[in-house]
Coordinates of N, CA, C and O in Angstrom, one line a residue:
X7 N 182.2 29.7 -92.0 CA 182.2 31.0 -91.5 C 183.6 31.4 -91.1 O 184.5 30.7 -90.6
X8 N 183.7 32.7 -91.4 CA 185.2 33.3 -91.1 C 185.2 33.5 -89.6 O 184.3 33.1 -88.8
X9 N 186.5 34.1 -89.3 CA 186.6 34.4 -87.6 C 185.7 35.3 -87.5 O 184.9 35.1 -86.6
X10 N 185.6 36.9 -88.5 CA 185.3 37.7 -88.5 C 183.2 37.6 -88.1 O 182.6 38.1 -87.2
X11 N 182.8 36.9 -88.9 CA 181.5 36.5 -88.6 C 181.4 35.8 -87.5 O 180.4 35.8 -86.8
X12 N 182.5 35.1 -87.4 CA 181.8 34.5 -85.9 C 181.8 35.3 -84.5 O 181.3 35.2 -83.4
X13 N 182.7 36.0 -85.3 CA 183.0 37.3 -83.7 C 181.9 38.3 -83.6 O 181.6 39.1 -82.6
X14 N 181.5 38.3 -84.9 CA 179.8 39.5 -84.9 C 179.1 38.8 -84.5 O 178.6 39.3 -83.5
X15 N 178.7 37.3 -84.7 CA 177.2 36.5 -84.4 C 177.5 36.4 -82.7 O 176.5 36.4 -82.1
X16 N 178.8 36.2 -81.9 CA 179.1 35.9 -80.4 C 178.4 37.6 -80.4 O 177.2 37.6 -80.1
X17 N 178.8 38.7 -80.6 CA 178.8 39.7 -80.4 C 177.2 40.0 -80.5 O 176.8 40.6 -79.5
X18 N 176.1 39.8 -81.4 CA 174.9 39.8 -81.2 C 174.5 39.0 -79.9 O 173.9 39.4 -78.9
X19 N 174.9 38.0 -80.1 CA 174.6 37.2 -78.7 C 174.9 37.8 -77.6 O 174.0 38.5 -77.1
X20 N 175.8 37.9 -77.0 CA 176.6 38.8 -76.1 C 175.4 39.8 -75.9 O 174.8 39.9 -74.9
X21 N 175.2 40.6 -76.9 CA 174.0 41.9 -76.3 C 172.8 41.1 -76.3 O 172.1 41.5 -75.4
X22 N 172.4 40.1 -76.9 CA 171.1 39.5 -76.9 C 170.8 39.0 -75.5 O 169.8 39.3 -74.8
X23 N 171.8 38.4 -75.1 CA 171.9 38.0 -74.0 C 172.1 39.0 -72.8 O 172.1 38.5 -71.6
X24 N 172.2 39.8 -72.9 CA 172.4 41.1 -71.4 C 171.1 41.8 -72.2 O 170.7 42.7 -71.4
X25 N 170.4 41.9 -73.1 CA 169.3 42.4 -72.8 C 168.1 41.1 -72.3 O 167.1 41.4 -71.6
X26 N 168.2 39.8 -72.6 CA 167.8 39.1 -72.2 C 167.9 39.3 -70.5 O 166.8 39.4 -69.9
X27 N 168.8 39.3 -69.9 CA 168.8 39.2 -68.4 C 168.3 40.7 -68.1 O 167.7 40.9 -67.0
X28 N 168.5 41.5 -68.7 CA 168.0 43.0 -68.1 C 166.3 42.7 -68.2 O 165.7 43.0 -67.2
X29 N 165.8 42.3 -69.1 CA 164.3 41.8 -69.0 C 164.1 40.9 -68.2 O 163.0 41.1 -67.7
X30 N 164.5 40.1 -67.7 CA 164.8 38.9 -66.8 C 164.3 39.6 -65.6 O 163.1 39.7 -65.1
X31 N 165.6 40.2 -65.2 CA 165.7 41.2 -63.9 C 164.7 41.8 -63.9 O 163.9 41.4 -63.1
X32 N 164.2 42.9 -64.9 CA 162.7 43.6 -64.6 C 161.5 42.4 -64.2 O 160.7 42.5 -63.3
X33 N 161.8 41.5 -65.0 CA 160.2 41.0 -64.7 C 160.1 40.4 -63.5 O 159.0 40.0 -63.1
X34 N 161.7 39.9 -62.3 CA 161.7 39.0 -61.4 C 161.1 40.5 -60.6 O 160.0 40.4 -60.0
X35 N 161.8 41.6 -60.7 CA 161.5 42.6 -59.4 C 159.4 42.8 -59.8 O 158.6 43.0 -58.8
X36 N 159.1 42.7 -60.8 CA 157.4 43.0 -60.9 C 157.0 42.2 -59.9 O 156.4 42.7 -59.0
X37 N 157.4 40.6 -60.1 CA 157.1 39.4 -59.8 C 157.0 39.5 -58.2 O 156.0 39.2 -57.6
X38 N 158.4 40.2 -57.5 CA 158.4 40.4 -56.1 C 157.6 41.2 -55.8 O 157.2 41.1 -54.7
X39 N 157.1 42.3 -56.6 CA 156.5 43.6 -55.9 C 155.1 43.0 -56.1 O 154.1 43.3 -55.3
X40 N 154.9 42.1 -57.4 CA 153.4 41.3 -56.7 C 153.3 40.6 -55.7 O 152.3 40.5 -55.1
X41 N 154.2 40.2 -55.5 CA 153.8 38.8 -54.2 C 153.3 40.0 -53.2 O 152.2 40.1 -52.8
X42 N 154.3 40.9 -52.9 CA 154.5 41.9 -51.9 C 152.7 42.1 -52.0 O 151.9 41.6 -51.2
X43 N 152.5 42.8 -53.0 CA 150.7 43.0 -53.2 C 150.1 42.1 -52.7 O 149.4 42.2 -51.6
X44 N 150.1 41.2 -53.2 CA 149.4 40.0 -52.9 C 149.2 39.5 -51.2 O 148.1 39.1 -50.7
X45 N 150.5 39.6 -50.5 CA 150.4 39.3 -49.7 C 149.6 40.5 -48.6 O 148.9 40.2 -47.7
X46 N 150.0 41.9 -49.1 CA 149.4 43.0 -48.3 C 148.0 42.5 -48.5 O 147.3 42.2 -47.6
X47 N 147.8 42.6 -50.0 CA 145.9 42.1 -50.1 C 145.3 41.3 -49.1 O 144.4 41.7 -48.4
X48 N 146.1 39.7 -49.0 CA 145.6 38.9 -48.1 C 145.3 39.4 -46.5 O 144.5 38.8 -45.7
X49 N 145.8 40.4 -46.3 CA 146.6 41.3 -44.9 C 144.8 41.5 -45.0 O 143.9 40.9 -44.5
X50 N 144.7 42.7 -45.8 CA 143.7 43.4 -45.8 C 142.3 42.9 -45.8 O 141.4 43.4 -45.2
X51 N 142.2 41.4 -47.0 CA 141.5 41.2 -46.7 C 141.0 40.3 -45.2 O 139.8 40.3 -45.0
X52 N 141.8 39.5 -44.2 CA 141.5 39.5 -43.3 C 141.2 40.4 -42.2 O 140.3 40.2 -41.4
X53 N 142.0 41.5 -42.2 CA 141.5 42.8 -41.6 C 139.9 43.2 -41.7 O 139.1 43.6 -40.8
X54 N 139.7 43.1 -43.0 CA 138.5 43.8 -43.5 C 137.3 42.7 -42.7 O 136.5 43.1 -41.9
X55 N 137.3 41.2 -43.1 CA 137.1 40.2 -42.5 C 136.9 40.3 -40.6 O 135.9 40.3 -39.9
X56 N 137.8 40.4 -40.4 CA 137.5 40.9 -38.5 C 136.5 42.0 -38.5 O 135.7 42.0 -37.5
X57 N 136.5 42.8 -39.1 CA 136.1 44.2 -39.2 C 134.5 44.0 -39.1 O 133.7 44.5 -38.3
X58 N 134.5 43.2 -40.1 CA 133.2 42.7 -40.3 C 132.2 42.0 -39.5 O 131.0 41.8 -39.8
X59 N 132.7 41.7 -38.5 CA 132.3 40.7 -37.7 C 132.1 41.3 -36.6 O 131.1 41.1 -35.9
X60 N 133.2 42.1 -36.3 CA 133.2 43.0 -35.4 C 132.3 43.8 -35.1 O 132.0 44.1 -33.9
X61 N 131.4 44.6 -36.4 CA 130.5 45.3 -36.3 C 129.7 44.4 -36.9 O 130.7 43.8 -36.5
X62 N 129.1 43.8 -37.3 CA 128.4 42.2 -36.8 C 127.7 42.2 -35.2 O 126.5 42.4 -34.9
X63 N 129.0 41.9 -34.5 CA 128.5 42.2 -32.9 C 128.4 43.1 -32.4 O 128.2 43.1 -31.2
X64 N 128.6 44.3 -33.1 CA 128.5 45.8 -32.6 C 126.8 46.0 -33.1 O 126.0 46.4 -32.3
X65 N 126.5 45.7 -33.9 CA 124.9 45.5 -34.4 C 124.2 45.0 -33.4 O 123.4 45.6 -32.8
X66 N 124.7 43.5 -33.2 CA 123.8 42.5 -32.7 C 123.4 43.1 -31.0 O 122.3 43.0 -30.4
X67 N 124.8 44.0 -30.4 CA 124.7 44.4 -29.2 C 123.7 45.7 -29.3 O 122.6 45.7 -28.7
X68 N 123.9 46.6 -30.1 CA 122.9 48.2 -30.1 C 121.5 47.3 -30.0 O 120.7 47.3 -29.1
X69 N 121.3 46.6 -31.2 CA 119.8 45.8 -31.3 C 119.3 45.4 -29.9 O 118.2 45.6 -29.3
X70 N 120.8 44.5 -29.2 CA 119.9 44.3 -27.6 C 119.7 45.3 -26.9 O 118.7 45.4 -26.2
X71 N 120.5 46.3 -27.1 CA 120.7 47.2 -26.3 C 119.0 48.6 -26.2 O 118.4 49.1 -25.2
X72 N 118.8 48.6 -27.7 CA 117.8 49.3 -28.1 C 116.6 48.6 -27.5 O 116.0 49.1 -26.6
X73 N 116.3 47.6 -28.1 CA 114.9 46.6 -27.3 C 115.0 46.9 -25.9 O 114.0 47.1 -25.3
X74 N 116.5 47.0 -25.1 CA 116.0 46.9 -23.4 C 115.9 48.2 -23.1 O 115.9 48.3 -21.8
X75 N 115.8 49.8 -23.7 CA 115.5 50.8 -23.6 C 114.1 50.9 -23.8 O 113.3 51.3 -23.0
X76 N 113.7 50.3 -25.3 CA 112.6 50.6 -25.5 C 111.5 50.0 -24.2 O 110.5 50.7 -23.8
X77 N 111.7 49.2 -23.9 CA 111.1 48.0 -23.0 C 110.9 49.5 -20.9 O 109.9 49.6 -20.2
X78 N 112.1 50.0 -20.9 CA 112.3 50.3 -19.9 C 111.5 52.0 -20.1 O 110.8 52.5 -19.2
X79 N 111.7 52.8 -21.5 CA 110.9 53.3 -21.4 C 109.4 53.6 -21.8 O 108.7 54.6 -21.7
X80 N 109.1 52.3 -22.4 CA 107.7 51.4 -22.2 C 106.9 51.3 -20.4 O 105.9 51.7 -19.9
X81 N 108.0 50.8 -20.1 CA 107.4 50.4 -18.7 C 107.2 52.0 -17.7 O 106.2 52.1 -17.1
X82 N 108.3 53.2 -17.7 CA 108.2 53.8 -17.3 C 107.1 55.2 -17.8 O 106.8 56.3 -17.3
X83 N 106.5 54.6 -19.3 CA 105.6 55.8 -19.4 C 104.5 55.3 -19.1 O 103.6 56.1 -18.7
X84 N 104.3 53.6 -19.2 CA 103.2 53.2 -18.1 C 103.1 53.2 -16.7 O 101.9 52.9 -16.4
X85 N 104.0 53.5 -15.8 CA 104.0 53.8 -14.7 C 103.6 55.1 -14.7 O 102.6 55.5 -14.1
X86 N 104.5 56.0 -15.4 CA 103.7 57.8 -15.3 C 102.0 57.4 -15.2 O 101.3 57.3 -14.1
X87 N 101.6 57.1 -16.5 CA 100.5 56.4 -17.0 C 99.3 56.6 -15.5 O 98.6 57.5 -15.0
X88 N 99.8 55.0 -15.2 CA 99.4 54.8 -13.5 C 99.8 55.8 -12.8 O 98.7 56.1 -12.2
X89 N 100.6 56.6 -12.3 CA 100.7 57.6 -11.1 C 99.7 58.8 -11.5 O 98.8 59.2 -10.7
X90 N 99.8 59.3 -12.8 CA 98.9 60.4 -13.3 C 97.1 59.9 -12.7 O 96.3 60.5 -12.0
X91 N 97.0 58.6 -13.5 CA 95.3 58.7 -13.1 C 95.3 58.5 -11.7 O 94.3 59.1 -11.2
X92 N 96.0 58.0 -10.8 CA 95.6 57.5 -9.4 C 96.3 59.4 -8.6 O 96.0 59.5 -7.4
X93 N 96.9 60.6 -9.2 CA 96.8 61.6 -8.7 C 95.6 62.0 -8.8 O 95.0 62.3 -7.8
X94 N 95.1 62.2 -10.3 CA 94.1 62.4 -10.6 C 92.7 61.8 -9.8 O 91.7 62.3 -9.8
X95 N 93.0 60.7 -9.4 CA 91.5 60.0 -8.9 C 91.8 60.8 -7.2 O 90.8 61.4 -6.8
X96 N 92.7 61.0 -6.5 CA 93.0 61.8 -5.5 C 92.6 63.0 -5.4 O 91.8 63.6 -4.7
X97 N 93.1 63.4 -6.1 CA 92.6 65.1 -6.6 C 90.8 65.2 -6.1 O 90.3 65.7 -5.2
X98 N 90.4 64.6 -7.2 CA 89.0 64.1 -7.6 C 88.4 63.8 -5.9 O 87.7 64.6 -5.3
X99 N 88.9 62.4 -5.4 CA 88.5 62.6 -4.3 C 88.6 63.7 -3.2 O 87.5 64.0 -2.7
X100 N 89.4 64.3 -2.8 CA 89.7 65.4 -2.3 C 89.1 66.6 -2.2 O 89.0 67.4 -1.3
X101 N 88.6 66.6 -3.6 CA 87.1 68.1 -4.0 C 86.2 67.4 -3.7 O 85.5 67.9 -2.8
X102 N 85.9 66.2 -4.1 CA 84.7 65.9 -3.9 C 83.9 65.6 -2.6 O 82.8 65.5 -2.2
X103 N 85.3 65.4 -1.9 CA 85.1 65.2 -0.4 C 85.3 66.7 0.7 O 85.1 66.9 1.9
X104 N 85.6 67.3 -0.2 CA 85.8 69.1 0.7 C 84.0 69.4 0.3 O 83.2 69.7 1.2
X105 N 83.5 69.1 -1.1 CA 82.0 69.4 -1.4 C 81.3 69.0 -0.5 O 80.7 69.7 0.2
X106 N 81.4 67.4 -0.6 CA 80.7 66.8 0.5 C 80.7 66.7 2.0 O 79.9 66.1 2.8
X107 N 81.7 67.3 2.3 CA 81.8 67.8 3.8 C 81.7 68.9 4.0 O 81.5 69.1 5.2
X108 N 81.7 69.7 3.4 CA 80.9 71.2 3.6 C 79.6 71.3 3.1 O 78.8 72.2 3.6
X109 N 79.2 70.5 2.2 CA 77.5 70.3 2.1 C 77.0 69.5 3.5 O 75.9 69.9 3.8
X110 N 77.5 68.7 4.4 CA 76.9 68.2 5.8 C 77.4 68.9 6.9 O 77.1 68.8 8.1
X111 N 78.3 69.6 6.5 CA 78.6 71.1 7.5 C 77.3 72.0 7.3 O 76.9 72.7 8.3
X112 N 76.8 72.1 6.1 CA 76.0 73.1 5.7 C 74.6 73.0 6.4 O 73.9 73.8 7.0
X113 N 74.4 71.3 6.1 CA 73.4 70.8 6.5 C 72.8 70.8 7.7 O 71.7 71.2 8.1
X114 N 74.4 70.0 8.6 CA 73.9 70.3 10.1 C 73.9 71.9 10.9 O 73.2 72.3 11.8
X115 N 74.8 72.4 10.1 CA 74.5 73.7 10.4 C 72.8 74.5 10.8 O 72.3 75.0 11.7
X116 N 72.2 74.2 9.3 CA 70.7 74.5 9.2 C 70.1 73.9 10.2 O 69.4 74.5 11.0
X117 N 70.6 72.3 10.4 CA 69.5 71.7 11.4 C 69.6 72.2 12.8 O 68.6 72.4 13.5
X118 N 71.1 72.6 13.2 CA 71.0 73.0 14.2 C 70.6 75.0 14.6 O 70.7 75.7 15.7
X119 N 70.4 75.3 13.6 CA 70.2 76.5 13.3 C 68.5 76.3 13.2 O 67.9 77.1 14.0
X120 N 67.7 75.5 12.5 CA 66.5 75.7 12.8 C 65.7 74.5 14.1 O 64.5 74.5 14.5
X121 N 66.9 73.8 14.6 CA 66.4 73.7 15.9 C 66.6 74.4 17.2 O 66.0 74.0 18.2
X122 N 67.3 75.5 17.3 CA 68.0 76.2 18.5 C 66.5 77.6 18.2 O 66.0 78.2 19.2
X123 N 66.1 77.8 16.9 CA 65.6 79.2 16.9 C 64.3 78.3 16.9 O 63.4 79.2 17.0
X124 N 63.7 77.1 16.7 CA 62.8 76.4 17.1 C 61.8 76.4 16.1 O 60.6 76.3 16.5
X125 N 62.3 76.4 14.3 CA 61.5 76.4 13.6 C 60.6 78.0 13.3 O 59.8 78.2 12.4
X126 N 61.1 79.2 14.3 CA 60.9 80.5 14.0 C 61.1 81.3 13.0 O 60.8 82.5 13.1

């Protein structure tokens, strides 16, 4: 080989080689901007992970939370429940006891009404 060829074939080399490293270079920066991903992902998915668990026990509490409402107003419409009939049975007694005491107002009234006029 002459000088002349060998100074073309360094000379392809020479560019082969700086485009070799310019590809190099691109693919180390992809390489970094994955880890970068990769590592945010991991980020995220433990975030998402807490997240989860979090409202996990945000569930498990509404659930207690709901049963001891339901329970409390269970017990309080059965108490209405009980105050209503025992008003009601008051009520009840109360007329029935204004009847029945003005029916023996009525009564002794007559008796003493047809004993004073003496059966007249």
């Amino acid at each position: 080989m002459t000088n002349e060829q060998l100074t073309q074939e360094v000379i392809k080399l020479a560019e082969h080689q700086a485009k070799c490293d310019a590809e190099r270079e691109s693919i180390l920066n992809v390489i970094d901007e994955l880890r970068r991903d990769i590592k945010s992902t991991k980020s995220l998915a433990e975030d998402v992970h807490i997240l989860a668990i979090n409202m996990e026990n945000m569930q498990k509490t509404m659930d207690e939370t709901n049963r001891k409402v339901d329970a409390l107003n269970s017990k309080e419409f059965t108490e209405y429940k009980e105050n209503k009939k025992l008003v009601k049975q008051n009520i009840t007694s109360a007329i029935v006891g204004a009847f029945m005491g003005f029916g023996l107002s009525l009564v002794a009234w007559l008796i003493r009404f047809f004993m004073m006029t003496g059966g007249e």
